[in-house]
mmCIF file with all atom_site columns, C-alpha atoms in Angstrom:
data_model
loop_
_atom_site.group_PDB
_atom_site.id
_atom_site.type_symbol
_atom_site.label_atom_id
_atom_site.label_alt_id
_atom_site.label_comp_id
_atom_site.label_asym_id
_atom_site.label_entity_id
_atom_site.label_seq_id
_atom_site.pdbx_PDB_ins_code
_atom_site.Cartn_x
_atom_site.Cartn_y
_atom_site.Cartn_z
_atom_site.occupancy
_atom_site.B_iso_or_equiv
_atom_site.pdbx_formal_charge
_atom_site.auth_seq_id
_atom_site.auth_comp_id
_atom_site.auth_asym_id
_atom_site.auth_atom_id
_atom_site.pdbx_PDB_model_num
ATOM 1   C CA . UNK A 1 1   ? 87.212  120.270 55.824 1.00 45.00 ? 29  UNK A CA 1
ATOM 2   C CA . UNK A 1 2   ? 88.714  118.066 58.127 1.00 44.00 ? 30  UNK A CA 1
ATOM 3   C CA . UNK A 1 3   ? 89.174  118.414 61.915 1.00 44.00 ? 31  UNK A CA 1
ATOM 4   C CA . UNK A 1 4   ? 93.326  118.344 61.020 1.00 45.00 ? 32  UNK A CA 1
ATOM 5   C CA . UNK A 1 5   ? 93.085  120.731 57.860 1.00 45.00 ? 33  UNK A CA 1
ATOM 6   C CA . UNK A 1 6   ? 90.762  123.239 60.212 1.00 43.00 ? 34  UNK A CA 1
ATOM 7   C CA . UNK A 1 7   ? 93.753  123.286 62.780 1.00 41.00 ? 35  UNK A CA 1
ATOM 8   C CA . UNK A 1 8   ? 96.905  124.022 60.314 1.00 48.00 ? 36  UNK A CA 1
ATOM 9   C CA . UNK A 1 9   ? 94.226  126.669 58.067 1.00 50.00 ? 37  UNK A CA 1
ATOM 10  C CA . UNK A 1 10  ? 93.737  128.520 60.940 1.00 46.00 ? 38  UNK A CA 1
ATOM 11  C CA . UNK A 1 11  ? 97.125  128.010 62.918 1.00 53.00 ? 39  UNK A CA 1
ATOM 12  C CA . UNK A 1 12  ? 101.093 128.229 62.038 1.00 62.00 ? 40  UNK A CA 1
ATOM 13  C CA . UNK A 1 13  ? 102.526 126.093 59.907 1.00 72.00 ? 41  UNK A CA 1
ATOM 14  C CA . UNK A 1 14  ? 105.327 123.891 60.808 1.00 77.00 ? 42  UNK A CA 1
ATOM 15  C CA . UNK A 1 15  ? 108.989 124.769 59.389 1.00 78.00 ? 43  UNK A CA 1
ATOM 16  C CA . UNK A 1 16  ? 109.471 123.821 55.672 1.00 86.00 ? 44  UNK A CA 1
ATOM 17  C CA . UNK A 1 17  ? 106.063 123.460 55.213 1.00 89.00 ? 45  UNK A CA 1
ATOM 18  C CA . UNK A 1 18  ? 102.865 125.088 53.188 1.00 91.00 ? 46  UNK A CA 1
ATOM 19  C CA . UNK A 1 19  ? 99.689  124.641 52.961 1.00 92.00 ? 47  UNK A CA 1
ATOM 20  C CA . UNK A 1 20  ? 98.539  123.988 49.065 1.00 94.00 ? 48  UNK A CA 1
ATOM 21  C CA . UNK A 1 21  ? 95.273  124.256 47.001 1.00 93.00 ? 49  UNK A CA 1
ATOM 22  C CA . UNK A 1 22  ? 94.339  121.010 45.402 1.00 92.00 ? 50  UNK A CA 1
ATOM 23  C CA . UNK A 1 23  ? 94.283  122.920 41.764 1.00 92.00 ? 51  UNK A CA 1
ATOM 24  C CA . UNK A 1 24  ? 98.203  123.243 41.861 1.00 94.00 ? 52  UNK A CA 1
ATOM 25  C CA . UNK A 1 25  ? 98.603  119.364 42.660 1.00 92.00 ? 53  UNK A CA 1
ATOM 26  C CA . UNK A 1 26  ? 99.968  118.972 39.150 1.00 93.00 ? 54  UNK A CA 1
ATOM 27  C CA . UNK A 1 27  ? 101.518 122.403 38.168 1.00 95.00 ? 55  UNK A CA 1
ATOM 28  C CA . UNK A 1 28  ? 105.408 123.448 37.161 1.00 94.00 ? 56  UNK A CA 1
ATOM 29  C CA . UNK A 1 29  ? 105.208 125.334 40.105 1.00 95.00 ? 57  UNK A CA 1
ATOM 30  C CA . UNK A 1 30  ? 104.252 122.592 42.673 1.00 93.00 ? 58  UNK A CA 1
ATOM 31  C CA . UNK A 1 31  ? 107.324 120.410 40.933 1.00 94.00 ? 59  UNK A CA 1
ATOM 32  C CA . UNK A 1 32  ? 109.507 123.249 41.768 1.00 94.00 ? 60  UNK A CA 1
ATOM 33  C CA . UNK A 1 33  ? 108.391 123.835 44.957 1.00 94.00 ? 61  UNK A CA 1
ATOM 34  C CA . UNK A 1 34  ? 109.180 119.695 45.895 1.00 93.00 ? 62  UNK A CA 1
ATOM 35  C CA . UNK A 1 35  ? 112.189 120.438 44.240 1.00 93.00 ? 63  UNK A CA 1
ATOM 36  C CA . UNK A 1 36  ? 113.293 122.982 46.213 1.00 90.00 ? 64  UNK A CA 1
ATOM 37  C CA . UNK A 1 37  ? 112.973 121.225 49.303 1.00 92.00 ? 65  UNK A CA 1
ATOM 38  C CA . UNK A 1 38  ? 109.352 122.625 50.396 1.00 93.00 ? 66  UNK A CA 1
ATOM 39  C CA . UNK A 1 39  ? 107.092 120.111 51.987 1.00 92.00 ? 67  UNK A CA 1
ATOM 40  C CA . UNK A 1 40  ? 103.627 120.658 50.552 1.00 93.00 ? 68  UNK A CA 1
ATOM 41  C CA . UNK A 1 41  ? 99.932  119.925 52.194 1.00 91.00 ? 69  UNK A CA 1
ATOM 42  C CA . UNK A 1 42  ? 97.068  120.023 50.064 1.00 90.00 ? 70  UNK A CA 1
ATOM 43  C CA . UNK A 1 43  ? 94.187  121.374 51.101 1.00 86.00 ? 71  UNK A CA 1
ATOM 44  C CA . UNK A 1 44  ? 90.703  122.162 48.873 1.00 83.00 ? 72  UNK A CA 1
ATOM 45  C CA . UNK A 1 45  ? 89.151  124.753 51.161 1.00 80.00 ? 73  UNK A CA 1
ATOM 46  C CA . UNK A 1 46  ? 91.479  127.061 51.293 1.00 83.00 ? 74  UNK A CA 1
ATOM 47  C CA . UNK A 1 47  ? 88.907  129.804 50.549 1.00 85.00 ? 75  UNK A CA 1
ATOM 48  C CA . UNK A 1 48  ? 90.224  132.609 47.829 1.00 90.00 ? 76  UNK A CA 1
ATOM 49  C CA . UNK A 1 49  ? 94.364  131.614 48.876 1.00 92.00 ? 77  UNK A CA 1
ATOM 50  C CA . UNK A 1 50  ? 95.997  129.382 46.405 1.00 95.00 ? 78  UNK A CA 1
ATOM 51  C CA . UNK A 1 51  ? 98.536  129.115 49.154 1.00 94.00 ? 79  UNK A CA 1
ATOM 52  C CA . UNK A 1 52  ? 99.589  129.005 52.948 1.00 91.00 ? 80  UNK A CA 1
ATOM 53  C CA . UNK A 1 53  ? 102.996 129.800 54.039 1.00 87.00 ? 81  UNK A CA 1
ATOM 54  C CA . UNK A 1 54  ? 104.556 130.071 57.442 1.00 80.00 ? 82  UNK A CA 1
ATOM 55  C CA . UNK A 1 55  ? 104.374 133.025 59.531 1.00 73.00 ? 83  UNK A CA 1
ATOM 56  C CA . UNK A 1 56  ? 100.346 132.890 59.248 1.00 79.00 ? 84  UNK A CA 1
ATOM 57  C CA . UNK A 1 57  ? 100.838 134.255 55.502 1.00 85.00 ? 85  UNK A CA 1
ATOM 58  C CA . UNK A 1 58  ? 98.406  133.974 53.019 1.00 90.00 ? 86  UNK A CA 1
ATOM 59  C CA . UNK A 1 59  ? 99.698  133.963 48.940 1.00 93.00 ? 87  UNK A CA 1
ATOM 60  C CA . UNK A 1 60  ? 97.404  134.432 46.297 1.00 95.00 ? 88  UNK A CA 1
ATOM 61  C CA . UNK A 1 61  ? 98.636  133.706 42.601 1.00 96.00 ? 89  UNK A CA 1
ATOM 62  C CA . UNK A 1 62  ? 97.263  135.767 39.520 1.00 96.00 ? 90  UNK A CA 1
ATOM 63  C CA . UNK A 1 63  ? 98.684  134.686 36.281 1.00 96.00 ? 91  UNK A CA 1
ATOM 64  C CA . UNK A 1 64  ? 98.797  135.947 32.372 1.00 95.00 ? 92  UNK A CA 1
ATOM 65  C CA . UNK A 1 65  ? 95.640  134.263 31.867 1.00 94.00 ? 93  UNK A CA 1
ATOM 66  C CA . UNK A 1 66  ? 93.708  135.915 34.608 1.00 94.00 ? 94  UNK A CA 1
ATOM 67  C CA . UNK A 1 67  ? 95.070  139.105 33.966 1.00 94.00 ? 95  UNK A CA 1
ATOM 68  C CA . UNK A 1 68  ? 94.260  139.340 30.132 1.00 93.00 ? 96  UNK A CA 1
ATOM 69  C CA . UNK A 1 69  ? 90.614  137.989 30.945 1.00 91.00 ? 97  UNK A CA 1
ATOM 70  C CA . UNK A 1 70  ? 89.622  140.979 32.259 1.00 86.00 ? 98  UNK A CA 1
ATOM 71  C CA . UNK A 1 71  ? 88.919  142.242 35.489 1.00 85.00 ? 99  UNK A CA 1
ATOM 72  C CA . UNK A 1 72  ? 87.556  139.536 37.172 1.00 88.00 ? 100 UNK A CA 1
ATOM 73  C CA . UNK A 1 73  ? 90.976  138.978 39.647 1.00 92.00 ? 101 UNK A CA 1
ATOM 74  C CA . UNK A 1 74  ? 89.992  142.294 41.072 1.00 93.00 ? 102 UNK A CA 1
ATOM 75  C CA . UNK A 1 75  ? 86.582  140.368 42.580 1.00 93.00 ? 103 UNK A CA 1
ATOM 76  C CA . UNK A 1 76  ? 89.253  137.543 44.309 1.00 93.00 ? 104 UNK A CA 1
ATOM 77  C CA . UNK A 1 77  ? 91.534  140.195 45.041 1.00 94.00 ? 105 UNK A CA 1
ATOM 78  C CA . UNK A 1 78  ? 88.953  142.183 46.961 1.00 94.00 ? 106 UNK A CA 1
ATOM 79  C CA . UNK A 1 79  ? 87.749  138.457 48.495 1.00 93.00 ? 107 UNK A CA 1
ATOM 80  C CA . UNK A 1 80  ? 91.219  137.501 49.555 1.00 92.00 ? 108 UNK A CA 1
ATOM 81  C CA . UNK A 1 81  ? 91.994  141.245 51.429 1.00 89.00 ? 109 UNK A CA 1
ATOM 82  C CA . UNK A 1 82  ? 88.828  140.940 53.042 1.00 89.00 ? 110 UNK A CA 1
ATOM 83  C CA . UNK A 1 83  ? 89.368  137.139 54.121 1.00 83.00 ? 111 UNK A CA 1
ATOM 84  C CA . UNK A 1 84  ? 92.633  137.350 55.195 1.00 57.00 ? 112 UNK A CA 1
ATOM 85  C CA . UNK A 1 85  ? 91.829  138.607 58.706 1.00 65.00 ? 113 UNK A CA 1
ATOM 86  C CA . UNK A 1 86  ? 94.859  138.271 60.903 1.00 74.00 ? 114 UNK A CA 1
ATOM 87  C CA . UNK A 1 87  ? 96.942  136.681 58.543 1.00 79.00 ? 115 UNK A CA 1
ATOM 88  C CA . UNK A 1 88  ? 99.702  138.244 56.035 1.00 81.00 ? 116 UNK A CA 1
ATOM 89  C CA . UNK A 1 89  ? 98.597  139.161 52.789 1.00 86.00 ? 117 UNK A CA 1
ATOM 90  C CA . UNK A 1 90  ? 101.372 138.668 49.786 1.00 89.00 ? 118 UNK A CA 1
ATOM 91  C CA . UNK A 1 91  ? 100.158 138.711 45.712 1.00 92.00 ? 119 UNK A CA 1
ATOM 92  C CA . UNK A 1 92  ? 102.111 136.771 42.872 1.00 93.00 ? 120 UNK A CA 1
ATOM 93  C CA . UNK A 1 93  ? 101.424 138.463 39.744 1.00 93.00 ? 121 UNK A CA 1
ATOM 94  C CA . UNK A 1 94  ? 102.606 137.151 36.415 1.00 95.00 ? 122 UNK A CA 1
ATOM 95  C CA . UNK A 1 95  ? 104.150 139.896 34.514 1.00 90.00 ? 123 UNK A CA 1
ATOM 96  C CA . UNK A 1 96  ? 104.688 139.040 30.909 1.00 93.00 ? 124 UNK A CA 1
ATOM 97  C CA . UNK A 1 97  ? 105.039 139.942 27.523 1.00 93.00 ? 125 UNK A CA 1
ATOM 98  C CA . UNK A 1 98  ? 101.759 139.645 27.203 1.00 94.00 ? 126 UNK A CA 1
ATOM 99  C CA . UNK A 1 99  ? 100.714 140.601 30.650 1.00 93.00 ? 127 UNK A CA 1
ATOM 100 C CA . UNK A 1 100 ? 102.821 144.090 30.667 1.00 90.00 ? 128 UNK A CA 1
ATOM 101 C CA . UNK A 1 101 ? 100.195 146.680 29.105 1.00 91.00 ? 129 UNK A CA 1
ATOM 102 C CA . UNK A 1 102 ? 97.802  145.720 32.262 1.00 91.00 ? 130 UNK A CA 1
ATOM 103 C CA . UNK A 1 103 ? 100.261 146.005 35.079 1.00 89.00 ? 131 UNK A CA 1
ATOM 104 C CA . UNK A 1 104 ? 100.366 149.249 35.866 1.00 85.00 ? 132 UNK A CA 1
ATOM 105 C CA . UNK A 1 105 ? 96.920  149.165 36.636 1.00 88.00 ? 133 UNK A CA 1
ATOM 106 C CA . UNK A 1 106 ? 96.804  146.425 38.409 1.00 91.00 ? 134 UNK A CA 1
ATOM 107 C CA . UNK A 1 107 ? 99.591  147.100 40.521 1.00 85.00 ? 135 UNK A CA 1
ATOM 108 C CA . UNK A 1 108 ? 98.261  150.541 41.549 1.00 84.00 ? 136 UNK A CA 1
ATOM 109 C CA . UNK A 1 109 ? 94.973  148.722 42.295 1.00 90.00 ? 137 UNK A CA 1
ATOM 110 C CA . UNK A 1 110 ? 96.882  145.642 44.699 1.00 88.00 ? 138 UNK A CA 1
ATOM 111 C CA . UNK A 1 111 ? 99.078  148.532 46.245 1.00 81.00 ? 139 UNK A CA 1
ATOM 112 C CA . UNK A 1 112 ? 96.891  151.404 46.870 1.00 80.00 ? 140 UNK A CA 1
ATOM 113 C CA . UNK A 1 113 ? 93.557  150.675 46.961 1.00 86.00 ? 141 UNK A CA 1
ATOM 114 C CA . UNK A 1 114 ? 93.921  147.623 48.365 1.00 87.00 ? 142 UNK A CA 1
ATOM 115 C CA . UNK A 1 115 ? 97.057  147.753 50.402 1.00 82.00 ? 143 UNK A CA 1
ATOM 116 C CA . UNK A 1 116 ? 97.641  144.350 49.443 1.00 84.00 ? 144 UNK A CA 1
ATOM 117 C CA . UNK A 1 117 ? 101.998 143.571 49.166 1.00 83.00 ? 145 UNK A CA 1
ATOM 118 C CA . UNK A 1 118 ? 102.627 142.566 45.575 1.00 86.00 ? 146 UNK A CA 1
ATOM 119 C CA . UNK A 1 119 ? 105.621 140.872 43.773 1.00 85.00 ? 147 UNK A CA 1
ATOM 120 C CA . UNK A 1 120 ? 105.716 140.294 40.107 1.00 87.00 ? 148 UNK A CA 1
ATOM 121 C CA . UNK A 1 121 ? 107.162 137.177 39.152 1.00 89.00 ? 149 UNK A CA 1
ATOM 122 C CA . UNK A 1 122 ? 108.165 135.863 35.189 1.00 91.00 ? 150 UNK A CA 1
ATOM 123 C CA . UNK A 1 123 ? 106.201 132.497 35.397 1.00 94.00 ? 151 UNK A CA 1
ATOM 124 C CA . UNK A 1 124 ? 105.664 129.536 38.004 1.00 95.00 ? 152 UNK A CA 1
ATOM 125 C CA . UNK A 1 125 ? 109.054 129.221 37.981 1.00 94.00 ? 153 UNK A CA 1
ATOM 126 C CA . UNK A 1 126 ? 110.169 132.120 39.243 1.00 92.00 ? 154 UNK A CA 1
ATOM 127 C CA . UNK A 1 127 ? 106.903 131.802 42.128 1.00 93.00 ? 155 UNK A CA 1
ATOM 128 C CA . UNK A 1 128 ? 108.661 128.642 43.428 1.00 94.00 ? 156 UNK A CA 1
ATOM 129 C CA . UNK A 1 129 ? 111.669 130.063 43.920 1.00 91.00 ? 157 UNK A CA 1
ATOM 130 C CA . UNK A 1 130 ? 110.289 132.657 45.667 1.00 88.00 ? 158 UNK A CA 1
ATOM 131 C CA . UNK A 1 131 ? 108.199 130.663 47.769 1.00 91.00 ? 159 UNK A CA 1
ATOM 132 C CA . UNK A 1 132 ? 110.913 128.419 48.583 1.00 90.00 ? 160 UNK A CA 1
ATOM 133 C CA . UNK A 1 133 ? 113.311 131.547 49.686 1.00 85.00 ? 161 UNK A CA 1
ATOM 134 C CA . UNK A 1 134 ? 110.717 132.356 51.922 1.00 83.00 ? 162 UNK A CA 1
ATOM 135 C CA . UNK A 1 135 ? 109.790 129.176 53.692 1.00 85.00 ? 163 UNK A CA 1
ATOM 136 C CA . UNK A 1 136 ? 113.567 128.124 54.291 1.00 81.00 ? 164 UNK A CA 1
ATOM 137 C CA . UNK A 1 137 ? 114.228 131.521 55.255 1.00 73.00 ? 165 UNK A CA 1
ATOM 138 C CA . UNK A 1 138 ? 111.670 130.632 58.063 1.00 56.00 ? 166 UNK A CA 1
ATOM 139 C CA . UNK A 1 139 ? 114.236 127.847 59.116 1.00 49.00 ? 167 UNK A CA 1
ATOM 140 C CA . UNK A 1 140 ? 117.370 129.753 59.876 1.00 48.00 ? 168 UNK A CA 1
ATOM 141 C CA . UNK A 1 141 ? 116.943 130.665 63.384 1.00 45.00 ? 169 UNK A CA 1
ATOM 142 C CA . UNK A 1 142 ? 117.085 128.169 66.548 1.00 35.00 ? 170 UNK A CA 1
ATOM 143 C CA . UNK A 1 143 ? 114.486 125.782 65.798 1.00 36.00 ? 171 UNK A CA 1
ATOM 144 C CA . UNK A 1 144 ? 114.225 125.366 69.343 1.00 32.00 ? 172 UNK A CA 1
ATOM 145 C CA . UNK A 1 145 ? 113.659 129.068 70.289 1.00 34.00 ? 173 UNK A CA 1
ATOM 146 C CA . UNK A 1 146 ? 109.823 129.761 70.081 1.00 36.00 ? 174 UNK A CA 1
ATOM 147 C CA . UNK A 1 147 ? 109.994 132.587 67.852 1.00 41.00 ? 175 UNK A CA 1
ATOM 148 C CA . UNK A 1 148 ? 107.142 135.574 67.434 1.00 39.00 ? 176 UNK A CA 1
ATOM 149 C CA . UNK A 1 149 ? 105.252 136.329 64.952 1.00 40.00 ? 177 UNK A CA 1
ATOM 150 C CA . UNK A 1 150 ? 107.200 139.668 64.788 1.00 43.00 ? 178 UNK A CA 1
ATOM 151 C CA . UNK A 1 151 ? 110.230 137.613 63.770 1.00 45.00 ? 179 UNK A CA 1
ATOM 152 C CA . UNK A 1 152 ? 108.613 135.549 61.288 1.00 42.00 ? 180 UNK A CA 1
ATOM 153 C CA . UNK A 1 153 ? 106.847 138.252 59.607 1.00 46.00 ? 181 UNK A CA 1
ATOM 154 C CA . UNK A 1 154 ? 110.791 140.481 59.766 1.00 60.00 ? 182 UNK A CA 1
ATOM 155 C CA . UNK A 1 155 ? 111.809 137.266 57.560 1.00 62.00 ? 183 UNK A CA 1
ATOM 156 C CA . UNK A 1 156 ? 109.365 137.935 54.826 1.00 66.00 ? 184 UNK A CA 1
ATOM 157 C CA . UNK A 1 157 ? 109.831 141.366 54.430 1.00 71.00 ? 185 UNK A CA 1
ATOM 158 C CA . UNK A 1 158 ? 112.982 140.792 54.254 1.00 73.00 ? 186 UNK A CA 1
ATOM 159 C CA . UNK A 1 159 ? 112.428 138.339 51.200 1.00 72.00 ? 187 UNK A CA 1
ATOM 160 C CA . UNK A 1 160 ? 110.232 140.770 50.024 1.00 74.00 ? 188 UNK A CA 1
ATOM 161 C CA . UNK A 1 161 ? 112.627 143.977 50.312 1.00 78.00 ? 189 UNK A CA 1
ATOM 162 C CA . UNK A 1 162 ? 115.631 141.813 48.070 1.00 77.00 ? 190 UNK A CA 1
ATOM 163 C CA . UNK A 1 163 ? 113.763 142.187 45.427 1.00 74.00 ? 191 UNK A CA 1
ATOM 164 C CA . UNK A 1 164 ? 113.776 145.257 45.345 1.00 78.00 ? 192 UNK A CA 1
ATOM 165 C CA . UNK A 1 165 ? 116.242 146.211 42.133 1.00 78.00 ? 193 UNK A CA 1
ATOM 166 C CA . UNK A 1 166 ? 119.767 147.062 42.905 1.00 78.00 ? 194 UNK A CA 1
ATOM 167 C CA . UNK A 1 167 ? 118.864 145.913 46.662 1.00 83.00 ? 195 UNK A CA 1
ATOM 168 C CA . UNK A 1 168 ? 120.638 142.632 47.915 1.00 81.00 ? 196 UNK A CA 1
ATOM 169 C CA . UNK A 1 169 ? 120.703 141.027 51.349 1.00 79.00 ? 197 UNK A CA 1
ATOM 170 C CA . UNK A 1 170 ? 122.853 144.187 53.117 1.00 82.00 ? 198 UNK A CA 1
ATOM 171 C CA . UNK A 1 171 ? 120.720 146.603 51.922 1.00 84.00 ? 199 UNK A CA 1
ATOM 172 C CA . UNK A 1 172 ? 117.773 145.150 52.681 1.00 83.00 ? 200 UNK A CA 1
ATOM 173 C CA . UNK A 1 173 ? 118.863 144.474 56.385 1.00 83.00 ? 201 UNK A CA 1
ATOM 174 C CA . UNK A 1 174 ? 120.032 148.319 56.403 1.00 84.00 ? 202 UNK A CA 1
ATOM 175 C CA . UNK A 1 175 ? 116.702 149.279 55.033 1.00 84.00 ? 203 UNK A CA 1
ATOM 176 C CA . UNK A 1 176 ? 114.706 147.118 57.231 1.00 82.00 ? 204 UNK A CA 1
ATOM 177 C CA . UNK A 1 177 ? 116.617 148.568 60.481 1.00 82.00 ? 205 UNK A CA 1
ATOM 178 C CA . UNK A 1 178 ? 115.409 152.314 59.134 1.00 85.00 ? 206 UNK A CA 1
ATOM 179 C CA . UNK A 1 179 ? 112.180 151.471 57.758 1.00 82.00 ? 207 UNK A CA 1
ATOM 180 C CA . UNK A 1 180 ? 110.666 148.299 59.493 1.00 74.00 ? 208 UNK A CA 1
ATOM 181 C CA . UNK A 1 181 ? 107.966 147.616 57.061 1.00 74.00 ? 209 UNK A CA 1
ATOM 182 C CA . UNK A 1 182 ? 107.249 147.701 53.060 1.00 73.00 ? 210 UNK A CA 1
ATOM 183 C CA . UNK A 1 183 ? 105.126 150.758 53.756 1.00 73.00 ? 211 UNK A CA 1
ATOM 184 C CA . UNK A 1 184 ? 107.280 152.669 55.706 1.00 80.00 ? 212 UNK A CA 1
ATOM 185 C CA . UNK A 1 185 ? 110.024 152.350 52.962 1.00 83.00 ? 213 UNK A CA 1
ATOM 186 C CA . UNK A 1 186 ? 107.500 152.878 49.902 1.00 80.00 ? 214 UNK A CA 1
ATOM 187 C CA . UNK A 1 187 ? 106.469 156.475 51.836 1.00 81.00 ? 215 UNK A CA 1
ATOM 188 C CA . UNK A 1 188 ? 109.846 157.249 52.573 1.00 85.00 ? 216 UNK A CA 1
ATOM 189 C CA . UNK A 1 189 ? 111.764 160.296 50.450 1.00 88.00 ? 217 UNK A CA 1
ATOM 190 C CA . UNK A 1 190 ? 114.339 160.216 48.175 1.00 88.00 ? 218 UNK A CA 1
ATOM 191 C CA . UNK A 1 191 ? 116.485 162.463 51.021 1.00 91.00 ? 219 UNK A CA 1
ATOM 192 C CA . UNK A 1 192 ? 115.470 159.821 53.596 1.00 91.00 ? 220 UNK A CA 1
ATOM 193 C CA . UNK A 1 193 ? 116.583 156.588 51.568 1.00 90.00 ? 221 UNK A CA 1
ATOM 194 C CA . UNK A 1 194 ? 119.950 158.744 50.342 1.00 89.00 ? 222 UNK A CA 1
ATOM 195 C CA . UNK A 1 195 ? 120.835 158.731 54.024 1.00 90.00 ? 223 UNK A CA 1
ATOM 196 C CA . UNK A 1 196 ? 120.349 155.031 54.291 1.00 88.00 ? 224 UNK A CA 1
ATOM 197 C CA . UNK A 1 197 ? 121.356 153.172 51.520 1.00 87.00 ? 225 UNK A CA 1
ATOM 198 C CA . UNK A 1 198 ? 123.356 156.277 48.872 1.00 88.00 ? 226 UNK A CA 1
ATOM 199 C CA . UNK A 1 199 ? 122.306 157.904 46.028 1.00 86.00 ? 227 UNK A CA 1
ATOM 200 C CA . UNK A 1 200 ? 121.765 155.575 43.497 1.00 85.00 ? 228 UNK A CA 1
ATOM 201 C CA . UNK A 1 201 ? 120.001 152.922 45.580 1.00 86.00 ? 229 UNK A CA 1
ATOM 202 C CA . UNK A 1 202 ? 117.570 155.458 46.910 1.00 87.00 ? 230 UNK A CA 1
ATOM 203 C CA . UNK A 1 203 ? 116.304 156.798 43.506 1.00 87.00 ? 231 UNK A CA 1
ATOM 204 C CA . UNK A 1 204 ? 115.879 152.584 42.529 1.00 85.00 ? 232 UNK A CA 1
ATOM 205 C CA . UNK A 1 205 ? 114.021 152.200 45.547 1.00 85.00 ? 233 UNK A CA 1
ATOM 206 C CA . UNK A 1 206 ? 111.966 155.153 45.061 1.00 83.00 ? 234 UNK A CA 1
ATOM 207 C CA . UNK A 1 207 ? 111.179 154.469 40.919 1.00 82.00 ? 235 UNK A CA 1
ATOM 208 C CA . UNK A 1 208 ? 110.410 151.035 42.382 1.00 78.00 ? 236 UNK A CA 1
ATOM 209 C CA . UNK A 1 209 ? 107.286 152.169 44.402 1.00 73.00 ? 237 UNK A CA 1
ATOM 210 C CA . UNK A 1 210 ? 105.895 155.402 42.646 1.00 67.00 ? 238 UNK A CA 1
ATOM 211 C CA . UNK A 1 211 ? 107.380 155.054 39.075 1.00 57.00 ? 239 UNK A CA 1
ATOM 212 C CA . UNK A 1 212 ? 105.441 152.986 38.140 1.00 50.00 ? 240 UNK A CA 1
ATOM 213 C CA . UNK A 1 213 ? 102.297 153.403 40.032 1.00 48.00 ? 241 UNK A CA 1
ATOM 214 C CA . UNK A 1 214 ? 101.815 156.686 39.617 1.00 46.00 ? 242 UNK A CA 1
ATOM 215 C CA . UNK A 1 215 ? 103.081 157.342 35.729 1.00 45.00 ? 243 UNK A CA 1
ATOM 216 C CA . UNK A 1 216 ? 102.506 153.787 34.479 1.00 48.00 ? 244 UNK A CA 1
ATOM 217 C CA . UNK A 1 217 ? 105.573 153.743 32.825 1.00 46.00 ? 245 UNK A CA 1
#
């Protein structure tokens, strides 16, 4: 790795910017990512990461293919939560057509026993939108205040929190003022989210985090 490479691996990004694997250089969701504005690095020692994003976050992508396999993602999952150190972790997961009869499963093992933050995604697509939301989201603040890393971290759980169903941007803010972190509003109650956000968004939110997980419906 280069002296420069070393510096922006182990540092903050700049604004609008990520820090790539060399395998994506000619993927749909590199294209979309350029497309959507993102300025893109590339990097081939990025260690188990297929991705750096501002906000010292680390993104690892598992797709259809790994998935159906078998269980060898739960080897680089276990690498990439012990590598991360004191960096964010955040998992893409591909859920499919094909990919749905595993999920369950593998989202109790990303949430629970790994306490990793996971977002399931439809394709490549979908991941560069995502991506994008978050690193412009990055950008909206005074570029001339330094910010924290408490700040920068508050904007990706706030991506993360939209997508939530039934939760937009209010909600999420509401939620986030309550319940400043995706654990905090996973272990919340029903009663406690009611209070917050109303009925009907509080059972969503709650079928969002132990629904599935724990019934694997």
């Amino acid at each position: 790795m280069d002296p420069k490479a070393a510096v922006l691996v182990n540092s903050d990004l700049p604004y609008g910017h990520i820090l790539c694997h060399e395998k994506w250089r000619t993927s749909s969701l590199l294209q979309g990512l350029k497309d959507g504005g993102v300025k893109i690095l590339f990097e081939k020692e990025l260690g188990v990461a297929d991705f750096h994003l501002p906000s010292k976050t680390k993104l690892l992508y598992v797709s259809e293919c790994d998935i159906i396999a078998g269980n060898g993602y739960k080897r680089k999952l276990v690498r990439f939560r012990n590598a991360s150190s004191s960096f964010q972790e955040l998992v893409l997961v591909e859920r499919t057509r094909l990919s749905e009869q595993y999920f369950s499963a593998l989202q109790r093992f990303v949430v629970f026993d790994l306490g990793l933050s996971l977002l399931p995604v439809s394709g490549q697509t979908e991941a560069s939108q995502l991506i994008s939301q978050i690193v412009h989201g990055e950008g909206r603040e005074n570029p001339f205040r330094r910010k924290t890393s408490g700040r920068l971290l508050d904007s990706l759980t706030l991506t993360l929190v939209q997508q939530i169903p039934g939760v937009g941007r209010v909600k999420a803010l509401t939620l986030m003022q309550n319940f400043p972190s995706l654990k905090k509003i996973s272990n919340a109650s029903p009663a406690e989210l009611e209070a917050v956000v109303g009925e009907g968004s509080a059972q969503q939110i709650h079928s969002f985090f132990h629904v599935n997980l724990l019934t694997g419906t």
